[in-house]
Amino acid sequence: MDEGKILVSACLMGRKVRYDGKDNLLQDARMAHWQAGGYLISFCPEVAGGLAIPRTPAERMGARIITRDGQDVTGAFERGARLARQLAQQQQVVMAILKARSPSCGVGQIYDGSFSGQLVAGDGLTAVALREMGIAVFSELQLDVAAAWWQQRQRGLA
């Protein structure tokens, strides 16, 4: 059985793809180990979906993704989620580590759509799409849980 791959938000890998042109580099020994082992696949659904860097911040408002200035960018986020699904299928992805609170990658909590920093329960569009495929989805804030899940899965393959 193939060990599988880990899809990671590109910003967590140090790519400057955030809305403000910055990254969210996640420096962690487990990430370095997985990268050295060839398990990590870096992907930004927002950029893949056609959004520019930098771009106006966007938040999820129900089923729609709206920028701070009122533009509906749901289509780009949906396109990015579809492309993430395709990549995950092609690469046999079994786990994803995604950027917390993002309207595309958020896991468990996202911003509420008021652009006030308020959080609500929910997931980003890409997180939902990957979970629907049976992929274990975690945010970088859940790295301990993700590492335990990965280790348990690897033991099961031995």
JSON list of C-alpha atoms in Angstrom, two decimals:
[
{"chain": "A", "resi": 1, "resn": "MET", "atom": "CA", "xyz": [0.00, 0.00, 0.00]},
{"chain": "A", "resi": 2, "resn": "ASP", "atom": "CA", "xyz": [1.24, 3.51, -0.85]},
{"chain": "A", "resi": 3, "resn": "GLU", "atom": "CA", "xyz": [2.03, 5.67, 2.18]},
{"chain": "A", "resi": 4, "resn": "GLY", "atom": "CA", "xyz": [0.18, 8.62, 0.65]},
{"chain": "A", "resi": 5, "resn": "LYS", "atom": "CA", "xyz": [0.99, 12.30, 0.51]},
{"chain": "A", "resi": 6, "resn": "ILE", "atom": "CA", "xyz": [0.24, 15.38, 2.60]},
{"chain": "A", "resi": 7, "resn": "LEU", "atom": "CA", "xyz": [-1.26, 18.44, 0.91]},
{"chain": "A", "resi": 8, "resn": "VAL", "atom": "CA", "xyz": [-0.07, 21.64, 2.63]},
{"chain": "A", "resi": 9, "resn": "SER", "atom": "CA", "xyz": [-1.22, 25.24, 2.18]},
{"chain": "A", "resi": 10, "resn": "ALA", "atom": "CA", "xyz": [1.54, 26.90, 0.18]},
{"chain": "A", "resi": 11, "resn": "CYS", "atom": "CA", "xyz": [1.73, 29.85, 2.58]},
{"chain": "A", "resi": 12, "resn": "LEU", "atom": "CA", "xyz": [2.68, 27.43, 5.38]},
{"chain": "A", "resi": 13, "resn": "MET", "atom": "CA", "xyz": [5.58, 26.25, 3.21]},
{"chain": "A", "resi": 14, "resn": "GLY", "atom": "CA", "xyz": [6.93, 29.80, 2.97]},
{"chain": "A", "resi": 15, "resn": "ARG", "atom": "CA", "xyz": [5.45, 30.76, -0.39]},
{"chain": "A", "resi": 16, "resn": "LYS", "atom": "CA", "xyz": [4.38, 34.39, -0.48]},
{"chain": "A", "resi": 17, "resn": "VAL", "atom": "CA", "xyz": [0.82, 33.70, -1.66]},
{"chain": "A", "resi": 18, "resn": "ARG", "atom": "CA", "xyz": [-1.28, 35.28, 1.12]},
{"chain": "A", "resi": 19, "resn": "TYR", "atom": "CA", "xyz": [-3.72, 38.05, 0.25]},
{"chain": "A", "resi": 20, "resn": "ASP", "atom": "CA", "xyz": [-1.12, 40.58, 1.47]},
{"chain": "A", "resi": 21, "resn": "GLY", "atom": "CA", "xyz": [1.78, 39.01, -0.45]},
{"chain": "A", "resi": 22, "resn": "LYS", "atom": "CA", "xyz": [3.31, 37.48, 2.68]},
{"chain": "A", "resi": 23, "resn": "ASP", "atom": "CA", "xyz": [3.69, 33.90, 3.87]},
{"chain": "A", "resi": 24, "resn": "ASN", "atom": "CA", "xyz": [2.81, 31.98, 7.05]},
{"chain": "A", "resi": 25, "resn": "LEU", "atom": "CA", "xyz": [5.95, 29.83, 7.14]},
{"chain": "A", "resi": 26, "resn": "LEU", "atom": "CA", "xyz": [5.46, 26.95, 9.55]},
{"chain": "A", "resi": 27, "resn": "GLN", "atom": "CA", "xyz": [8.83, 26.00, 10.98]},
{"chain": "A", "resi": 28, "resn": "ASP", "atom": "CA", "xyz": [8.41, 22.65, 12.65]},
{"chain": "A", "resi": 29, "resn": "ALA", "atom": "CA", "xyz": [10.65, 19.57, 12.77]},
{"chain": "A", "resi": 30, "resn": "ARG", "atom": "CA", "xyz": [7.76, 17.32, 11.69]},
{"chain": "A", "resi": 31, "resn": "MET", "atom": "CA", "xyz": [7.14, 19.42, 8.60]},
{"chain": "A", "resi": 32, "resn": "ALA", "atom": "CA", "xyz": [10.86, 19.34, 7.78]},
{"chain": "A", "resi": 33, "resn": "HIS", "atom": "CA", "xyz": [10.88, 15.55, 8.24]},
{"chain": "A", "resi": 34, "resn": "TRP", "atom": "CA", "xyz": [7.85, 15.09, 5.98]},
{"chain": "A", "resi": 35, "resn": "GLN", "atom": "CA", "xyz": [9.35, 17.41, 3.38]},
{"chain": "A", "resi": 36, "resn": "ALA", "atom": "CA", "xyz": [12.67, 15.53, 3.43]},
{"chain": "A", "resi": 37, "resn": "GLY", "atom": "CA", "xyz": [10.73, 12.28, 2.98]},
{"chain": "A", "resi": 38, "resn": "GLY", "atom": "CA", "xyz": [8.98, 13.63, -0.11]},
{"chain": "A", "resi": 39, "resn": "TYR", "atom": "CA", "xyz": [5.50, 13.52, 1.43]},
{"chain": "A", "resi": 40, "resn": "LEU", "atom": "CA", "xyz": [4.53, 17.20, 1.15]},
{"chain": "A", "resi": 41, "resn": "ILE", "atom": "CA", "xyz": [2.69, 18.78, -1.76]},
{"chain": "A", "resi": 42, "resn": "SER", "atom": "CA", "xyz": [2.41, 22.56, -1.59]},
{"chain": "A", "resi": 43, "resn": "PHE", "atom": "CA", "xyz": [-0.76, 24.15, -2.98]},
{"chain": "A", "resi": 44, "resn": "CYS", "atom": "CA", "xyz": [-2.60, 27.47, -2.74]},
{"chain": "A", "resi": 45, "resn": "PRO", "atom": "CA", "xyz": [-6.22, 27.11, -3.83]},
{"chain": "A", "resi": 46, "resn": "GLU", "atom": "CA", "xyz": [-6.77, 30.87, -3.97]},
{"chain": "A", "resi": 47, "resn": "VAL", "atom": "CA", "xyz": [-3.93, 31.46, -6.42]},
{"chain": "A", "resi": 48, "resn": "ALA", "atom": "CA", "xyz": [-4.77, 28.27, -8.34]},
{"chain": "A", "resi": 49, "resn": "GLY", "atom": "CA", "xyz": [-8.35, 29.54, -8.57]},
{"chain": "A", "resi": 50, "resn": "GLY", "atom": "CA", "xyz": [-7.14, 32.67, -10.35]},
{"chain": "A", "resi": 51, "resn": "LEU", "atom": "CA", "xyz": [-6.76, 35.27, -7.60]},
{"chain": "A", "resi": 52, "resn": "ALA", "atom": "CA", "xyz": [-3.87, 37.73, -7.70]},
{"chain": "A", "resi": 53, "resn": "ILE", "atom": "CA", "xyz": [-1.11, 38.38, -5.17]},
{"chain": "A", "resi": 54, "resn": "PRO", "atom": "CA", "xyz": [-1.68, 40.71, -3.42]},
{"chain": "A", "resi": 55, "resn": "ARG", "atom": "CA", "xyz": [-5.48, 40.75, -3.34]},
{"chain": "A", "resi": 56, "resn": "THR", "atom": "CA", "xyz": [-8.26, 42.27, -1.31]},
{"chain": "A", "resi": 57, "resn": "PRO", "atom": "CA", "xyz": [-8.99, 40.21, 1.83]},
{"chain": "A", "resi": 58, "resn": "ALA", "atom": "CA", "xyz": [-12.03, 37.94, 1.54]},
{"chain": "A", "resi": 59, "resn": "GLU", "atom": "CA", "xyz": [-14.19, 36.16, 4.09]},
{"chain": "A", "resi": 60, "resn": "ARG", "atom": "CA", "xyz": [-16.85, 33.50, 3.88]},
{"chain": "A", "resi": 61, "resn": "MET", "atom": "CA", "xyz": [-20.43, 34.73, 4.28]},
{"chain": "A", "resi": 62, "resn": "GLY", "atom": "CA", "xyz": [-22.57, 31.61, 4.22]},
{"chain": "A", "resi": 63, "resn": "ALA", "atom": "CA", "xyz": [-22.03, 29.89, 0.88]},
{"chain": "A", "resi": 64, "resn": "ARG", "atom": "CA", "xyz": [-20.38, 32.97, -0.71]},
{"chain": "A", "resi": 65, "resn": "ILE", "atom": "CA", "xyz": [-16.87, 34.40, -0.44]},
{"chain": "A", "resi": 66, "resn": "ILE", "atom": "CA", "xyz": [-16.90, 38.20, -0.48]},
{"chain": "A", "resi": 67, "resn": "THR", "atom": "CA", "xyz": [-13.99, 40.65, -0.45]},
{"chain": "A", "resi": 68, "resn": "ARG", "atom": "CA", "xyz": [-13.80, 43.53, 2.01]},
{"chain": "A", "resi": 69, "resn": "ASP", "atom": "CA", "xyz": [-14.90, 45.87, -0.80]},
{"chain": "A", "resi": 70, "resn": "GLY", "atom": "CA", "xyz": [-17.95, 43.72, -1.64]},
{"chain": "A", "resi": 71, "resn": "GLN", "atom": "CA", "xyz": [-16.75, 41.74, -4.66]},
{"chain": "A", "resi": 72, "resn": "ASP", "atom": "CA", "xyz": [-18.06, 38.17, -4.88]},
{"chain": "A", "resi": 73, "resn": "VAL", "atom": "CA", "xyz": [-15.05, 35.91, -5.50]},
{"chain": "A", "resi": 74, "resn": "THR", "atom": "CA", "xyz": [-16.84, 32.62, -4.76]},
{"chain": "A", "resi": 75, "resn": "GLY", "atom": "CA", "xyz": [-16.10, 31.30, -8.26]},
{"chain": "A", "resi": 76, "resn": "ALA", "atom": "CA", "xyz": [-12.34, 31.60, -7.80]},
{"chain": "A", "resi": 77, "resn": "PHE", "atom": "CA", "xyz": [-12.52, 29.85, -4.42]},
{"chain": "A", "resi": 78, "resn": "GLU", "atom": "CA", "xyz": [-14.68, 27.06, -5.86]},
{"chain": "A", "resi": 79, "resn": "ARG", "atom": "CA", "xyz": [-12.27, 26.64, -8.78]},
{"chain": "A", "resi": 80, "resn": "GLY", "atom": "CA", "xyz": [-9.34, 26.43, -6.34]},
{"chain": "A", "resi": 81, "resn": "ALA", "atom": "CA", "xyz": [-11.17, 23.79, -4.28]},
{"chain": "A", "resi": 82, "resn": "ARG", "atom": "CA", "xyz": [-11.86, 21.73, -7.43]},
{"chain": "A", "resi": 83, "resn": "LEU", "atom": "CA", "xyz": [-8.19, 21.94, -8.43]},
{"chain": "A", "resi": 84, "resn": "ALA", "atom": "CA", "xyz": [-7.14, 20.90, -4.92]},
{"chain": "A", "resi": 85, "resn": "ARG", "atom": "CA", "xyz": [-9.43, 17.85, -5.21]},
{"chain": "A", "resi": 86, "resn": "GLN", "atom": "CA", "xyz": [-7.91, 16.94, -8.58]},
{"chain": "A", "resi": 87, "resn": "LEU", "atom": "CA", "xyz": [-4.36, 17.29, -7.27]},
{"chain": "A", "resi": 88, "resn": "ALA", "atom": "CA", "xyz": [-5.20, 15.29, -4.15]},
{"chain": "A", "resi": 89, "resn": "GLN", "atom": "CA", "xyz": [-6.64, 12.48, -6.26]},
{"chain": "A", "resi": 90, "resn": "GLN", "atom": "CA", "xyz": [-3.68, 12.45, -8.67]},
{"chain": "A", "resi": 91, "resn": "GLN", "atom": "CA", "xyz": [-1.10, 12.44, -5.86]},
{"chain": "A", "resi": 92, "resn": "GLN", "atom": "CA", "xyz": [-2.87, 9.98, -3.50]},
{"chain": "A", "resi": 93, "resn": "VAL", "atom": "CA", "xyz": [-3.17, 12.60, -0.76]},
{"chain": "A", "resi": 94, "resn": "VAL", "atom": "CA", "xyz": [-4.40, 11.12, 2.53]},
{"chain": "A", "resi": 95, "resn": "MET", "atom": "CA", "xyz": [-3.91, 14.12, 4.84]},
{"chain": "A", "resi": 96, "resn": "ALA", "atom": "CA", "xyz": [-3.98, 17.90, 4.51]},
{"chain": "A", "resi": 97, "resn": "ILE", "atom": "CA", "xyz": [-2.51, 20.62, 6.72]},
{"chain": "A", "resi": 98, "resn": "LEU", "atom": "CA", "xyz": [-4.26, 23.87, 5.84]},
{"chain": "A", "resi": 99, "resn": "LYS", "atom": "CA", "xyz": [-4.06, 27.50, 6.96]},
{"chain": "A", "resi": 100, "resn": "ALA", "atom": "CA", "xyz": [-6.31, 28.17, 9.93]},
{"chain": "A", "resi": 101, "resn": "ARG", "atom": "CA", "xyz": [-9.23, 30.60, 9.60]},
{"chain": "A", "resi": 102, "resn": "SER", "atom": "CA", "xyz": [-8.88, 31.04, 5.82]},
{"chain": "A", "resi": 103, "resn": "PRO", "atom": "CA", "xyz": [-12.06, 31.16, 3.69]},
{"chain": "A", "resi": 104, "resn": "SER", "atom": "CA", "xyz": [-10.51, 28.44, 1.52]},
{"chain": "A", "resi": 105, "resn": "CYS", "atom": "CA", "xyz": [-8.36, 26.48, 3.96]},
{"chain": "A", "resi": 106, "resn": "GLY", "atom": "CA", "xyz": [-9.84, 27.12, 7.40]},
{"chain": "A", "resi": 107, "resn": "VAL", "atom": "CA", "xyz": [-10.55, 24.04, 9.52]},
{"chain": "A", "resi": 108, "resn": "GLY", "atom": "CA", "xyz": [-13.16, 24.25, 12.27]},
{"chain": "A", "resi": 109, "resn": "GLN", "atom": "CA", "xyz": [-13.12, 28.04, 12.51]},
{"chain": "A", "resi": 110, "resn": "ILE", "atom": "CA", "xyz": [-13.24, 30.80, 9.91]},
{"chain": "A", "resi": 111, "resn": "TYR", "atom": "CA", "xyz": [-13.74, 34.56, 10.03]},
{"chain": "A", "resi": 112, "resn": "ASP", "atom": "CA", "xyz": [-17.42, 35.51, 10.20]},
{"chain": "A", "resi": 113, "resn": "GLY", "atom": "CA", "xyz": [-17.60, 37.74, 7.11]},
{"chain": "A", "resi": 114, "resn": "SER", "atom": "CA", "xyz": [-17.71, 41.05, 9.00]},
{"chain": "A", "resi": 115, "resn": "PHE", "atom": "CA", "xyz": [-13.96, 41.76, 8.59]},
{"chain": "A", "resi": 116, "resn": "SER", "atom": "CA", "xyz": [-13.82, 42.47, 12.32]},
{"chain": "A", "resi": 117, "resn": "GLY", "atom": "CA", "xyz": [-11.63, 39.51, 13.32]},
{"chain": "A", "resi": 118, "resn": "GLN", "atom": "CA", "xyz": [-14.58, 37.57, 14.74]},
{"chain": "A", "resi": 119, "resn": "LEU", "atom": "CA", "xyz": [-14.44, 33.79, 14.35]},
{"chain": "A", "resi": 120, "resn": "VAL", "atom": "CA", "xyz": [-17.32, 31.37, 13.82]},
{"chain": "A", "resi": 121, "resn": "ALA", "atom": "CA", "xyz": [-17.51, 27.60, 13.53]},
{"chain": "A", "resi": 122, "resn": "GLY", "atom": "CA", "xyz": [-16.99, 26.50, 9.94]},
{"chain": "A", "resi": 123, "resn": "ASP", "atom": "CA", "xyz": [-14.57, 25.37, 7.27]},
{"chain": "A", "resi": 124, "resn": "GLY", "atom": "CA", "xyz": [-13.12, 26.91, 4.15]},
{"chain": "A", "resi": 125, "resn": "LEU", "atom": "CA", "xyz": [-14.23, 25.64, 0.74]},
{"chain": "A", "resi": 126, "resn": "THR", "atom": "CA", "xyz": [-11.06, 23.64, 0.07]},
{"chain": "A", "resi": 127, "resn": "ALA", "atom": "CA", "xyz": [-11.14, 22.05, 3.52]},
{"chain": "A", "resi": 128, "resn": "VAL", "atom": "CA", "xyz": [-14.73, 20.95, 2.87]},
{"chain": "A", "resi": 129, "resn": "ALA", "atom": "CA", "xyz": [-13.86, 19.58, -0.57]},
{"chain": "A", "resi": 130, "resn": "LEU", "atom": "CA", "xyz": [-10.91, 17.54, 0.73]},
{"chain": "A", "resi": 131, "resn": "ARG", "atom": "CA", "xyz": [-12.84, 16.20, 3.72]},
{"chain": "A", "resi": 132, "resn": "GLU", "atom": "CA", "xyz": [-15.63, 15.07, 1.36]},
{"chain": "A", "resi": 133, "resn": "MET", "atom": "CA", "xyz": [-12.99, 12.93, -0.39]},
{"chain": "A", "resi": 134, "resn": "GLY", "atom": "CA", "xyz": [-12.16, 11.18, 2.87]},
{"chain": "A", "resi": 135, "resn": "ILE", "atom": "CA", "xyz": [-8.91, 13.08, 3.40]},
{"chain": "A", "resi": 136, "resn": "ALA", "atom": "CA", "xyz": [-7.96, 13.83, 7.02]},
{"chain": "A", "resi": 137, "resn": "VAL", "atom": "CA", "xyz": [-7.91, 17.64, 7.25]},
{"chain": "A", "resi": 138, "resn": "PHE", "atom": "CA", "xyz": [-6.10, 19.64, 9.95]},
{"chain": "A", "resi": 139, "resn": "SER", "atom": "CA", "xyz": [-4.98, 23.24, 10.40]},
{"chain": "A", "resi": 140, "resn": "GLU", "atom": "CA", "xyz": [-1.45, 24.18, 11.41]},
{"chain": "A", "resi": 141, "resn": "LEU", "atom": "CA", "xyz": [-2.90, 24.80, 14.89]},
{"chain": "A", "resi": 142, "resn": "GLN", "atom": "CA", "xyz": [-3.67, 21.06, 15.06]},
{"chain": "A", "resi": 143, "resn": "LEU", "atom": "CA", "xyz": [-0.22, 19.86, 14.05]},
{"chain": "A", "resi": 144, "resn": "ASP", "atom": "CA", "xyz": [0.16, 17.58, 17.10]},
{"chain": "A", "resi": 145, "resn": "VAL", "atom": "CA", "xyz": [-3.10, 15.80, 16.21]},
{"chain": "A", "resi": 146, "resn": "ALA", "atom": "CA", "xyz": [-2.11, 15.63, 12.54]},
{"chain": "A", "resi": 147, "resn": "ALA", "atom": "CA", "xyz": [1.29, 14.13, 13.40]},
{"chain": "A", "resi": 148, "resn": "ALA", "atom": "CA", "xyz": [-0.37, 11.52, 15.64]},
{"chain": "A", "resi": 149, "resn": "TRP", "atom": "CA", "xyz": [-2.84, 10.66, 12.86]},
{"chain": "A", "resi": 150, "resn": "TRP", "atom": "CA", "xyz": [0.00, 10.31, 10.34]},
{"chain": "A", "resi": 151, "resn": "GLN", "atom": "CA", "xyz": [2.07, 8.17, 12.71]},
{"chain": "A", "resi": 152, "resn": "GLN", "atom": "CA", "xyz": [-0.90, 5.91, 13.44]},
{"chain": "A", "resi": 153, "resn": "ARG", "atom": "CA", "xyz": [-1.57, 5.54, 9.71]},
{"chain": "A", "resi": 154, "resn": "GLN", "atom": "CA", "xyz": [2.08, 4.70, 8.99]},
{"chain": "A", "resi": 155, "resn": "ARG", "atom": "CA", "xyz": [2.06, 2.02, 11.71]},
{"chain": "A", "resi": 156, "resn": "GLY", "atom": "CA", "xyz": [-1.00, 0.51, 10.09]},
{"chain": "A", "resi": 157, "resn": "LEU", "atom": "CA", "xyz": [0.87, 0.24, 6.78]},
{"chain": "A", "resi": 158, "resn": "ALA", "atom": "CA", "xyz": [3.84, -1.62, 8.27]}
]
